[in-house]
mmCIF file of C-alpha atoms and ligand atoms in Angstrom:
data_model
loop_
_atom_site.group_PDB
_atom_site.id
_atom_site.type_symbol
_atom_site.label_atom_id
_atom_site.label_comp_id
_atom_site.label_asym_id
_atom_site.label_seq_id
_atom_site.Cartn_x
_atom_site.Cartn_y
_atom_site.Cartn_z
ATOM 1 C CA MET A 1 16.002 -25.365 -6.142
ATOM 2 C CA LYS A 2 14.123 -25.603 -9.217
ATOM 3 C CA ARG A 3 10.143 -24.713 -9.125
ATOM 4 C CA ILE A 4 9.260 -22.245 -7.524
ATOM 5 C CA ALA A 5 5.616 -20.242 -7.348
ATOM 6 C CA ILE A 6 4.411 -16.389 -6.420
ATOM 7 C CA LEU A 7 1.132 -15.561 -5.377
ATOM 8 C CA THR A 8 -0.150 -11.224 -4.761
ATOM 9 C CA SER A 9 -2.429 -10.972 -1.531
ATOM 10 C CA GLY A 10 -4.002 -8.878 0.299
ATOM 11 C CA GLY A 11 -5.314 -4.996 -1.478
ATOM 12 C CA ASP A 12 -4.245 -5.059 -4.881
ATOM 13 C CA GLY A 13 -2.207 -1.529 -6.456
ATOM 14 C CA PRO A 14 -0.574 -1.059 -9.050
ATOM 15 C CA GLY A 15 2.870 -2.498 -10.127
ATOM 16 C CA LEU A 16 1.835 -5.714 -8.739
ATOM 17 C CA ASN A 17 2.132 -7.303 -12.561
ATOM 18 C CA ALA A 18 6.146 -6.061 -12.245
ATOM 19 C CA CYS A 19 6.813 -7.846 -9.748
ATOM 20 C CA ILE A 20 4.671 -11.356 -11.293
ATOM 21 C CA ARG A 21 6.948 -10.541 -14.777
ATOM 22 C CA ALA A 22 9.985 -9.892 -13.081
ATOM 23 C CA VAL A 23 9.995 -13.193 -10.898
ATOM 24 C CA THR A 24 9.074 -14.984 -13.660
ATOM 25 C CA ARG A 25 11.118 -14.345 -16.247
ATOM 26 C CA THR A 26 14.321 -13.775 -13.677
ATOM 27 C CA ALA A 27 13.885 -17.556 -12.337
ATOM 28 C CA LEU A 28 13.077 -18.673 -16.153
ATOM 29 C CA LYS A 29 15.846 -17.859 -17.519
ATOM 30 C CA GLN A 30 18.042 -19.080 -14.526
ATOM 31 C CA GLY A 31 16.522 -22.396 -15.505
ATOM 32 C CA ALA A 32 13.737 -23.232 -13.074
ATOM 33 C CA GLU A 33 10.102 -23.504 -13.770
ATOM 34 C CA VAL A 34 7.648 -20.979 -12.130
ATOM 35 C CA PHE A 35 3.979 -21.136 -10.771
ATOM 36 C CA GLY A 36 1.440 -18.979 -10.274
ATOM 37 C CA VAL A 37 -0.889 -19.045 -7.401
ATOM 38 C CA ARG A 38 -4.351 -17.504 -8.254
ATOM 39 C CA ARG A 39 -6.030 -14.876 -5.603
ATOM 40 C CA GLY A 40 -3.191 -14.901 -2.655
ATOM 41 C CA TYR A 41 -3.272 -17.458 -0.096
ATOM 42 C CA THR A 42 -6.635 -18.517 -0.855
ATOM 43 C CA GLY A 43 -5.439 -19.993 -4.044
ATOM 44 C CA LEU A 44 -2.304 -22.020 -2.343
ATOM 45 C CA VAL A 45 -5.985 -23.653 -0.517
ATOM 46 C CA GLN A 46 -7.683 -24.078 -3.282
ATOM 47 C CA ASN A 47 -4.413 -25.896 -5.121
ATOM 48 C CA ALA A 48 -5.155 -23.155 -7.903
ATOM 49 C CA ILE A 49 -1.542 -23.119 -8.957
ATOM 50 C CA PHE A 50 -0.197 -23.137 -12.430
ATOM 51 C CA GLN A 51 2.403 -22.772 -14.977
ATOM 52 C CA LEU A 52 3.931 -19.530 -16.212
ATOM 53 C CA GLU A 53 5.886 -18.976 -19.139
ATOM 54 C CA SER A 54 7.908 -16.054 -20.538
ATOM 55 C CA ARG A 55 5.068 -15.074 -22.911
ATOM 56 C CA ASP A 56 2.339 -15.402 -20.133
ATOM 57 C CA VAL A 57 3.725 -12.402 -18.069
ATOM 58 C CA GLY A 58 4.230 -10.687 -21.861
ATOM 59 C CA GLY A 59 1.944 -7.392 -22.117
ATOM 60 C CA ILE A 60 1.248 -6.642 -18.353
ATOM 61 C CA LEU A 61 3.672 -4.042 -16.782
ATOM 62 C CA GLY A 62 1.628 -1.288 -17.574
ATOM 63 C CA LYS A 63 -2.083 -2.671 -16.240
ATOM 64 C CA GLY A 64 -2.701 -1.969 -12.789
ATOM 65 C CA GLY A 65 -4.280 -5.122 -10.603
ATOM 66 C CA THR A 66 -2.805 -8.089 -10.740
ATOM 67 C CA ILE A 67 -3.257 -10.995 -12.953
ATOM 68 C CA LEU A 68 -2.838 -13.489 -10.426
ATOM 69 C CA GLY A 69 -6.280 -12.209 -8.234
ATOM 70 C CA THR A 70 -6.185 -11.642 -5.383
ATOM 71 C CA ALA A 71 -7.651 -11.608 -1.596
ATOM 72 C CA ARG A 72 -7.133 -12.065 2.078
ATOM 73 C CA CYS A 73 -7.742 -14.813 3.079
ATOM 74 C CA PRO A 74 -8.453 -14.939 6.976
ATOM 75 C CA GLU A 75 -8.331 -18.626 7.498
ATOM 76 C CA PHE A 76 -4.977 -18.839 6.323
ATOM 77 C CA LYS A 77 -3.547 -17.771 10.379
ATOM 78 C CA ASP A 78 -4.968 -21.598 10.955
ATOM 79 C CA ILE A 79 -2.259 -23.843 10.763
ATOM 80 C CA LYS A 80 -4.133 -26.395 9.605
ATOM 81 C CA VAL A 81 -5.432 -24.681 6.775
ATOM 82 C CA ARG A 82 -1.449 -23.794 6.289
ATOM 83 C CA ARG A 83 -0.706 -27.423 5.943
ATOM 84 C CA THR A 84 -2.889 -27.738 3.344
ATOM 85 C CA ALA A 85 -1.225 -25.383 1.514
ATOM 86 C CA LEU A 86 1.865 -26.590 2.387
ATOM 87 C CA ARG A 87 0.747 -29.506 1.111
ATOM 88 C CA HIS A 88 -0.354 -28.571 -2.582
ATOM 89 C CA LEU A 89 3.466 -26.832 -3.169
ATOM 90 C CA ASN A 90 4.809 -29.893 -2.372
ATOM 91 C CA GLN A 91 2.824 -32.042 -4.721
ATOM 92 C CA GLN A 92 3.709 -30.553 -7.372
ATOM 93 C CA GLY A 93 6.807 -30.133 -6.361
ATOM 94 C CA ILE A 94 7.387 -26.970 -6.034
ATOM 95 C CA GLU A 95 10.446 -26.245 -3.155
ATOM 96 C CA GLY A 96 9.659 -21.841 -2.872
ATOM 97 C CA LEU A 97 7.289 -18.717 -2.947
ATOM 98 C CA VAL A 98 7.235 -15.525 -3.481
ATOM 99 C CA VAL A 99 4.876 -13.754 -1.916
ATOM 100 C CA VAL A 100 4.134 -10.029 -2.995
ATOM 101 C CA GLY A 101 1.660 -7.970 -0.369
ATOM 102 C CA GLY A 102 1.345 -5.848 2.678
ATOM 103 C CA ASN A 103 1.812 -6.059 5.793
ATOM 104 C CA GLY A 104 -0.666 -8.833 6.989
ATOM 105 C CA SER A 105 0.444 -10.609 3.441
ATOM 106 C CA LEU A 106 4.068 -10.968 4.830
ATOM 107 C CA THR A 107 2.703 -11.885 8.044
ATOM 108 C CA GLY A 108 1.746 -15.139 7.006
ATOM 109 C CA ALA A 109 4.885 -15.016 4.561
ATOM 110 C CA VAL A 110 7.334 -15.264 8.285
ATOM 111 C CA VAL A 111 4.793 -17.952 9.226
ATOM 112 C CA LEU A 112 5.596 -20.064 6.047
ATOM 113 C CA HIS A 113 9.027 -19.289 6.825
ATOM 114 C CA GLU A 114 8.607 -20.731 10.049
ATOM 115 C CA MET A 115 7.289 -23.627 8.934
ATOM 116 C CA ASP A 116 10.455 -24.547 6.596
ATOM 117 C CA PHE A 117 8.661 -23.369 3.574
ATOM 118 C CA PRO A 118 11.726 -21.372 1.785
ATOM 119 C CA THR A 119 9.517 -17.856 1.491
ATOM 120 C CA ILE A 120 10.594 -14.419 0.383
ATOM 121 C CA GLY A 121 8.944 -11.456 0.331
ATOM 122 C CA ILE A 122 8.179 -7.903 -1.763
ATOM 123 C CA PRO A 123 6.590 -5.265 0.069
ATOM 124 C CA ALA A 124 3.562 -3.956 -2.004
ATOM 125 C CA SER A 125 0.442 -2.503 -0.428
ATOM 126 C CA ILE A 126 -0.574 1.392 -1.579
ATOM 127 C CA ASP A 127 -0.585 2.094 2.277
ATOM 128 C CA ASN A 128 3.380 1.992 3.109
ATOM 129 C CA ASP A 129 3.263 1.224 5.966
ATOM 130 C CA ILE A 130 5.354 -1.966 5.657
ATOM 131 C CA ASP A 131 8.712 -1.061 8.032
ATOM 132 C CA LYS A 132 12.464 -1.500 6.881
ATOM 133 C CA THR A 133 11.899 0.121 3.467
ATOM 134 C CA ASP A 134 11.869 3.722 1.845
ATOM 135 C CA ILE A 135 8.682 2.699 0.296
ATOM 136 C CA ALA A 136 6.696 0.240 -1.174
ATOM 137 C CA VAL A 137 5.576 -0.885 -4.454
ATOM 138 C CA GLY A 138 2.678 0.990 -5.113
ATOM 139 C CA VAL A 139 2.827 3.890 -3.640
ATOM 140 C CA ASP A 140 4.131 5.988 -5.856
ATOM 141 C CA THR A 141 1.231 5.669 -8.356
ATOM 142 C CA THR A 142 -1.553 6.185 -5.900
ATOM 143 C CA LEU A 143 0.270 9.165 -4.710
ATOM 144 C CA ASN A 144 0.131 10.463 -7.936
ATOM 145 C CA THR A 145 -3.682 9.748 -8.428
ATOM 146 C CA ILE A 146 -4.077 11.290 -5.075
ATOM 147 C CA LEU A 147 -2.807 14.624 -6.375
ATOM 148 C CA GLU A 148 -4.289 14.567 -9.372
ATOM 149 C CA ALA A 149 -7.637 13.995 -7.785
ATOM 150 C CA VAL A 150 -6.475 16.775 -4.879
ATOM 151 C CA ASP A 151 -5.147 19.571 -7.927
ATOM 152 C CA ARG A 152 -8.882 19.025 -8.838
ATOM 153 C CA ILE A 153 -10.655 19.514 -5.873
ATOM 154 C CA LYS A 154 -8.495 22.865 -5.145
ATOM 155 C CA ASP A 155 -9.994 24.543 -8.626
ATOM 156 C CA THR A 156 -13.301 24.071 -7.348
ATOM 157 C CA ALA A 157 -12.340 24.954 -3.545
ATOM 158 C CA SER A 158 -11.091 28.200 -5.400
ATOM 159 C CA SER A 159 -13.425 29.201 -7.172
ATOM 160 C CA HIS A 160 -16.422 29.084 -4.856
ATOM 161 C CA GLN A 161 -14.986 29.737 -1.692
ATOM 162 C CA ARG A 162 -14.469 26.585 0.095
ATOM 163 C CA ALA A 163 -13.116 24.048 2.313
ATOM 164 C CA PHE A 164 -12.667 20.848 1.085
ATOM 165 C CA LEU A 165 -12.457 17.419 3.623
ATOM 166 C CA VAL A 166 -10.343 14.746 1.636
ATOM 167 C CA GLU A 167 -10.118 11.271 2.203
ATOM 168 C CA VAL A 168 -7.673 9.122 1.319
ATOM 169 C CA MET A 169 -6.479 5.266 2.373
ATOM 170 C CA GLY A 170 -3.979 4.322 4.765
ATOM 171 C CA ARG A 171 -5.922 1.720 6.803
ATOM 172 C CA ASN A 172 -4.110 2.795 10.457
ATOM 173 C CA CYS A 173 -1.004 4.772 8.410
ATOM 174 C CA GLY A 174 -1.090 8.824 7.564
ATOM 175 C CA TYR A 175 1.449 8.338 5.264
ATOM 176 C CA LEU A 176 -1.102 8.719 2.107
ATOM 177 C CA ALA A 177 -1.853 12.057 3.589
ATOM 178 C CA LEU A 178 0.769 13.381 5.272
ATOM 179 C CA GLN A 179 2.870 12.830 1.417
ATOM 180 C CA SER A 180 0.034 13.694 -0.874
ATOM 181 C CA GLY A 181 -1.213 16.931 1.241
ATOM 182 C CA LEU A 182 2.806 18.613 1.306
ATOM 183 C CA ALA A 183 2.550 17.688 -2.471
ATOM 184 C CA GLY A 184 -0.918 19.309 -2.576
ATOM 185 C CA GLY A 185 -0.205 22.201 -0.559
ATOM 186 C CA ALA A 186 -2.693 20.722 1.853
ATOM 187 C CA GLU A 187 -3.954 23.884 4.859
ATOM 188 C CA LEU A 188 -4.486 20.760 7.306
ATOM 189 C CA ILE A 189 -3.332 17.350 7.468
ATOM 190 C CA LEU A 190 -4.991 14.806 9.954
ATOM 191 C CA VAL A 191 -3.130 11.763 10.417
ATOM 192 C CA PRO A 192 -3.783 8.651 12.937
ATOM 193 C CA GLU A 193 0.129 8.601 14.402
ATOM 194 C CA ILE A 194 -0.672 12.137 15.527
ATOM 195 C CA PRO A 195 -3.735 12.322 18.069
ATOM 196 C CA GLY A 196 -5.740 15.231 17.847
ATOM 197 C CA PRO A 197 -6.328 18.209 16.852
ATOM 198 C CA SER A 198 -9.678 18.912 18.689
ATOM 199 C CA LEU A 199 -12.809 19.646 16.183
ATOM 200 C CA GLU A 200 -12.670 22.983 17.881
ATOM 201 C CA GLU A 201 -9.106 23.972 16.767
ATOM 202 C CA ILE A 202 -9.871 22.344 13.442
ATOM 203 C CA ALA A 203 -12.231 25.129 13.086
ATOM 204 C CA GLN A 204 -10.344 27.618 14.300
ATOM 205 C CA GLU A 205 -8.067 26.626 11.317
ATOM 206 C CA VAL A 206 -10.000 26.816 8.864
ATOM 207 C CA VAL A 207 -11.440 30.634 10.280
ATOM 208 C CA ASP A 208 -7.698 31.809 10.534
ATOM 209 C CA THR A 209 -7.365 30.238 7.047
ATOM 210 C CA TYR A 210 -10.166 32.609 5.968
ATOM 211 C CA VAL A 211 -8.762 35.323 7.822
ATOM 212 C CA ARG A 212 -5.091 35.199 5.950
ATOM 213 C CA GLY A 213 -6.751 35.676 2.865
ATOM 214 C CA LYS A 214 -6.934 32.202 1.125
ATOM 215 C CA GLY A 215 -9.542 31.364 -1.234
ATOM 216 C CA HIS A 216 -10.052 27.907 0.000
ATOM 217 C CA CYS A 217 -9.186 25.302 2.914
ATOM 218 C CA ILE A 218 -8.149 21.947 1.357
ATOM 219 C CA MET A 219 -7.809 19.181 4.321
ATOM 220 C CA LEU A 220 -6.179 16.163 3.661
ATOM 221 C CA ILE A 221 -7.615 13.163 6.306
ATOM 222 C CA ALA A 222 -6.017 10.043 6.279
ATOM 223 C CA GLU A 223 -9.257 7.165 7.091
ATOM 224 C CA GLY A 224 -7.317 5.980 9.714
ATOM 225 C CA TRP A 225 -7.733 9.513 11.653
ATOM 226 C CA GLN A 226 -10.156 9.493 14.105
ATOM 227 C CA PRO A 227 -12.803 10.749 15.706
ATOM 228 C CA GLY A 228 -13.092 10.641 11.651
ATOM 229 C CA THR A 229 -14.016 12.481 8.399
ATOM 230 C CA ARG A 230 -17.595 12.631 9.433
ATOM 231 C CA ALA A 231 -17.170 14.389 12.406
ATOM 232 C CA VAL A 232 -14.826 17.298 11.133
ATOM 233 C CA GLU A 233 -17.737 17.613 8.301
ATOM 234 C CA GLU A 234 -20.744 17.639 11.353
ATOM 235 C CA TYR A 235 -19.113 20.022 13.229
ATOM 236 C CA LEU A 236 -17.848 22.050 10.469
ATOM 237 C CA LEU A 237 -21.541 21.885 9.296
ATOM 238 C CA SER A 238 -23.142 22.908 13.114
ATOM 239 C CA ARG A 239 -21.074 26.450 12.492
ATOM 240 C CA GLN A 240 -20.928 26.902 9.141
ATOM 241 C CA GLY A 241 -22.178 30.470 9.821
ATOM 242 C CA GLU A 242 -18.637 31.385 11.698
ATOM 243 C CA LEU A 243 -15.897 29.424 9.026
ATOM 244 C CA GLY A 244 -15.981 31.977 6.094
ATOM 245 C CA PHE A 245 -16.189 28.829 3.940
ATOM 246 C CA ASP A 246 -18.658 26.436 2.509
ATOM 247 C CA VAL A 247 -17.963 22.683 3.514
ATOM 248 C CA ARG A 248 -17.837 19.518 1.155
ATOM 249 C CA VAL A 249 -16.121 16.120 1.645
ATOM 250 C CA THR A 250 -14.993 13.891 -0.730
ATOM 251 C CA VAL A 251 -14.138 10.258 0.118
ATOM 252 C CA LEU A 252 -11.506 9.197 -2.481
ATOM 253 C CA GLY A 253 -12.204 5.365 -1.875
ATOM 254 C CA TYR A 254 -11.255 2.688 -4.832
ATOM 255 C CA LEU A 255 -9.878 4.929 -7.005
ATOM 256 C CA GLN A 256 -6.639 5.099 -5.403
ATOM 257 C CA ARG A 257 -5.866 1.522 -6.440
ATOM 258 C CA GLY A 258 -6.185 0.610 -9.706
ATOM 259 C CA GLY A 259 -4.841 1.911 -12.629
ATOM 260 C CA ARG A 260 -1.362 2.667 -14.451
ATOM 261 C CA PRO A 261 1.335 1.795 -12.390
ATOM 262 C CA SER A 262 3.543 4.942 -13.030
ATOM 263 C CA VAL A 263 7.613 4.340 -14.370
ATOM 264 C CA PHE A 264 9.010 4.239 -10.803
ATOM 265 C CA ASP A 265 6.257 1.411 -9.413
ATOM 266 C CA ARG A 266 7.551 -0.277 -12.484
ATOM 267 C CA THR A 267 11.554 -0.055 -11.862
ATOM 268 C CA LEU A 268 10.682 -0.754 -8.195
ATOM 269 C CA GLY A 269 8.495 -3.916 -9.098
ATOM 270 C CA THR A 270 11.100 -4.925 -12.026
ATOM 271 C CA ARG A 271 13.658 -4.704 -9.467
ATOM 272 C CA MET A 272 12.288 -6.213 -6.322
ATOM 273 C CA GLY A 273 10.895 -8.784 -8.898
ATOM 274 C CA ALA A 274 14.106 -9.711 -10.175
ATOM 275 C CA ALA A 275 16.145 -9.767 -6.737
ATOM 276 C CA ALA A 276 13.418 -11.786 -5.057
ATOM 277 C CA ALA A 277 13.734 -14.658 -7.273
ATOM 278 C CA GLU A 278 17.822 -14.928 -7.342
ATOM 279 C CA ALA A 279 17.429 -14.915 -3.726
ATOM 280 C CA LEU A 280 14.769 -17.547 -3.480
ATOM 281 C CA LEU A 281 16.451 -19.690 -6.124
ATOM 282 C CA SER A 282 20.165 -19.227 -4.586
ATOM 283 C CA GLY A 283 18.879 -20.840 -1.286
ATOM 284 C CA GLN A 284 17.687 -17.989 0.785
ATOM 285 C CA SER A 285 14.133 -17.502 3.033
ATOM 286 C CA GLY A 286 12.583 -15.063 5.605
ATOM 287 C CA GLN A 287 13.758 -12.072 3.638
ATOM 288 C CA MET A 288 11.992 -9.088 2.125
ATOM 289 C CA THR A 289 13.350 -6.968 -0.432
ATOM 290 C CA ALA A 290 13.963 -3.686 0.275
ATOM 291 C CA LEU A 291 14.643 -0.418 -1.009
ATOM 292 C CA LYS A 292 17.272 1.691 0.917
ATOM 293 C CA ALA A 293 19.162 4.766 -0.237
ATOM 294 C CA GLY A 294 18.264 3.872 -4.187
ATOM 295 C CA GLN A 295 19.452 0.178 -3.340
ATOM 296 C CA ILE A 296 17.767 -2.784 -3.398
ATOM 297 C CA ILE A 297 19.353 -4.955 0.062
ATOM 298 C CA PHE A 298 17.458 -7.687 1.847
ATOM 299 C CA VAL A 299 15.870 -7.324 5.726
ATOM 300 C CA PRO A 300 14.775 -9.766 7.878
ATOM 301 C CA LEU A 301 10.767 -10.004 6.987
ATOM 302 C CA ALA A 302 10.421 -10.969 10.840
ATOM 303 C CA GLU A 303 11.674 -7.579 11.455
ATOM 304 C CA ALA A 304 9.923 -6.217 8.669
ATOM 305 C CA VAL A 305 6.182 -7.193 10.113
ATOM 306 C CA GLN A 306 6.879 -6.103 13.440
ATOM 307 C CA GLN A 307 5.884 -2.595 13.315
ATOM 308 C CA LEU A 308 4.128 -0.300 11.250
ATOM 309 C CA LYS A 309 6.777 2.357 9.026
ATOM 310 C CA PRO A 310 6.752 5.340 11.477
ATOM 311 C CA LEU A 311 5.433 8.454 9.566
ATOM 312 C CA SER A 312 9.191 10.370 8.522
ATOM 313 C CA ARG A 313 10.159 13.371 11.059
ATOM 314 C CA ASN A 314 11.760 14.959 8.033
ATOM 315 C CA LEU A 315 8.422 15.076 6.498
ATOM 316 C CA LEU A 316 6.664 16.371 9.556
ATOM 317 C CA LYS A 317 8.811 18.926 9.462
ATOM 318 C CA LEU A 318 8.585 20.094 5.806
ATOM 319 C CA VAL A 319 4.910 20.335 6.160
ATOM 320 C CA GLU A 320 5.101 22.397 9.256
ATOM 321 C CA LEU A 321 7.704 24.769 7.079
ATOM 322 C CA MET A 322 5.269 24.616 4.782
ATOM 323 C CA ASP A 323 2.177 26.129 7.014
HETATM 324 P P1 LIG B 401 -2.036 -6.670 3.082
HETATM 325 O O1 LIG B 401 -1.057 -7.722 3.167
HETATM 326 O O2 LIG B 401 -2.268 -5.688 1.910
HETATM 327 O O3 LIG B 401 -1.740 -6.110 4.349
HETATM 328 P P2 LIG B 401 -4.192 -8.426 5.032
HETATM 329 O O4 LIG B 401 -3.633 -7.410 6.093
HETATM 330 O O5 LIG B 401 -5.601 -8.198 4.752
HETATM 331 O O6 LIG B 401 -3.149 -7.168 3.576
HETATM 332 O O7 LIG B 401 -3.739 -9.453 5.047
HETATM 333 C C1 LIG B 401 -3.401 -10.528 3.681
HETATM 334 C C2 LIG B 401 -3.811 -11.691 3.936
HETATM 335 O O8 LIG B 401 -2.596 -12.090 4.510
HETATM 336 C C3 LIG B 401 -4.809 -11.904 4.907
HETATM 337 O O9 LIG B 401 -6.247 -12.114 4.672
HETATM 338 C C4 LIG B 401 -4.239 -13.369 5.427
HETATM 339 O O10 LIG B 401 -4.420 -14.499 4.564
HETATM 340 C C5 LIG B 401 -2.721 -13.158 5.293
HETATM 341 N N1 LIG B 401 -2.386 -13.277 6.629
HETATM 342 C C6 LIG B 401 -2.507 -12.289 7.087
HETATM 343 N N2 LIG B 401 -1.995 -12.020 9.127
HETATM 344 C C7 LIG B 401 -0.999 -13.494 8.699
HETATM 345 C C8 LIG B 401 -0.962 -14.342 9.879
HETATM 346 N N3 LIG B 401 -0.998 -13.910 11.553
HETATM 347 N N4 LIG B 401 -0.806 -15.470 10.075
HETATM 348 C C9 LIG B 401 -1.486 -15.923 8.741
HETATM 349 N N5 LIG B 401 -1.506 -15.166 7.264
HETATM 350 C C10 LIG B 401 -1.655 -14.018 7.378
HETATM 351 O O1 LIG B 402 -3.840 -2.049 2.277
HETATM 352 C C1 LIG B 402 -4.763 -1.344 1.074
HETATM 353 C C2 LIG B 402 -5.804 -0.843 1.690
HETATM 354 O O2 LIG B 402 -6.574 -0.247 -0.057
HETATM 355 C C3 LIG B 402 -6.442 0.266 2.947
HETATM 356 O O3 LIG B 402 -5.438 1.657 2.325
HETATM 357 C C4 LIG B 402 -7.866 0.524 2.869
HETATM 358 O O4 LIG B 402 -8.284 0.247 4.368
HETATM 359 C C5 LIG B 402 -8.092 -1.218 3.304
HETATM 360 O O5 LIG B 402 -6.906 -2.019 1.485
HETATM 361 C C6 LIG B 402 -9.871 -1.472 2.118
HETATM 362 O O6 LIG B 402 -9.243 -2.818 2.041
HETATM 363 P P1 LIG B 402 -10.457 -3.991 1.417
HETATM 364 O O7 LIG B 402 -9.910 -4.102 -0.120
HETATM 365 O O8 LIG B 402 -10.382 -5.401 1.709
HETATM 366 O O9 LIG B 402 -12.105 -3.317 1.363
HETATM 367 MG MG1 LIG B 403 -1.435 -3.922 4.852
#
């Protein structure tokens, strides 16, 4: 294989540029030609494919976002649209593709592999919902961003004796809330994987926190948790007089996605990018790079996208212990 392409797809996150740089430079060093695809699968469909040289990926390691652009491209689920995409790759003589993205993007990669187009995936999503890898590219930086916000909010919460509802991203996965709640010393963590507690139980928890003499009550709420942050806010406000604390809400939103990647994400992106390029050039397909016990390994893409990554039992136990 002598000509490969790379695309970034789905939600952006820190460390995508490290992946692009590593795939490009590793493949160039092996004598291959490398092509970048703009805006994820949309660029394949629109034939927005251009050649990448080593200098094109210089100076990007410390930048958030993705120099290739990214997109959600729902029409890619349609086989006719994917055939158009493959025709564009074939016209340029491109023989293999590296897909960098979340569980949705990697599902697209499985389908391309099943259409006999050599494809390797790199897990990159702030949600850390991709199974079969300990962590995805972008998660570490996002957690640090969330923690900085939580620490700041705690200053205000303690100064004013307030209960704060802090909503974090994660789509249907509670990992960001759980991990940042643990590291941020939250009083309560609400994740979609664990149903409940009821609004009444949450109010009781706030009262208990006050009675125990704490100066604040920080609650980390995953965006996928039901009935949702606003429902908790409304309920707590309806019982404001009994709580002891004033109630405030902060939805962290898109602050969590951008920004300079951490050392960990730059390194993980570089390791996974280099491994992905080597695998593709040596003829592998349908595999995803994964971090397991500190080592980069390969797992079948189809297995990685079969289910969302379950929350770690050990992490859950640790949260209980710290209560
Ligand atoms: P992420 O990759 O961050 O999880 P999405 O779930 O939005 O983000 O998926 C990104 C893109 O991956 C989708 O917009 C679509 O282009 C592609 N994709 C997702 N699921 C499929 C599928 N079943 N078949 C083909 N492409 C898919
Ligand atoms: O998958 C990353 C993520 O930021 C999720 O946490 C969030 O639910 C979603 O993307 C938001 O998507 P969009 O950028 O399309 O609003
Ligand atoms: Mg996803």
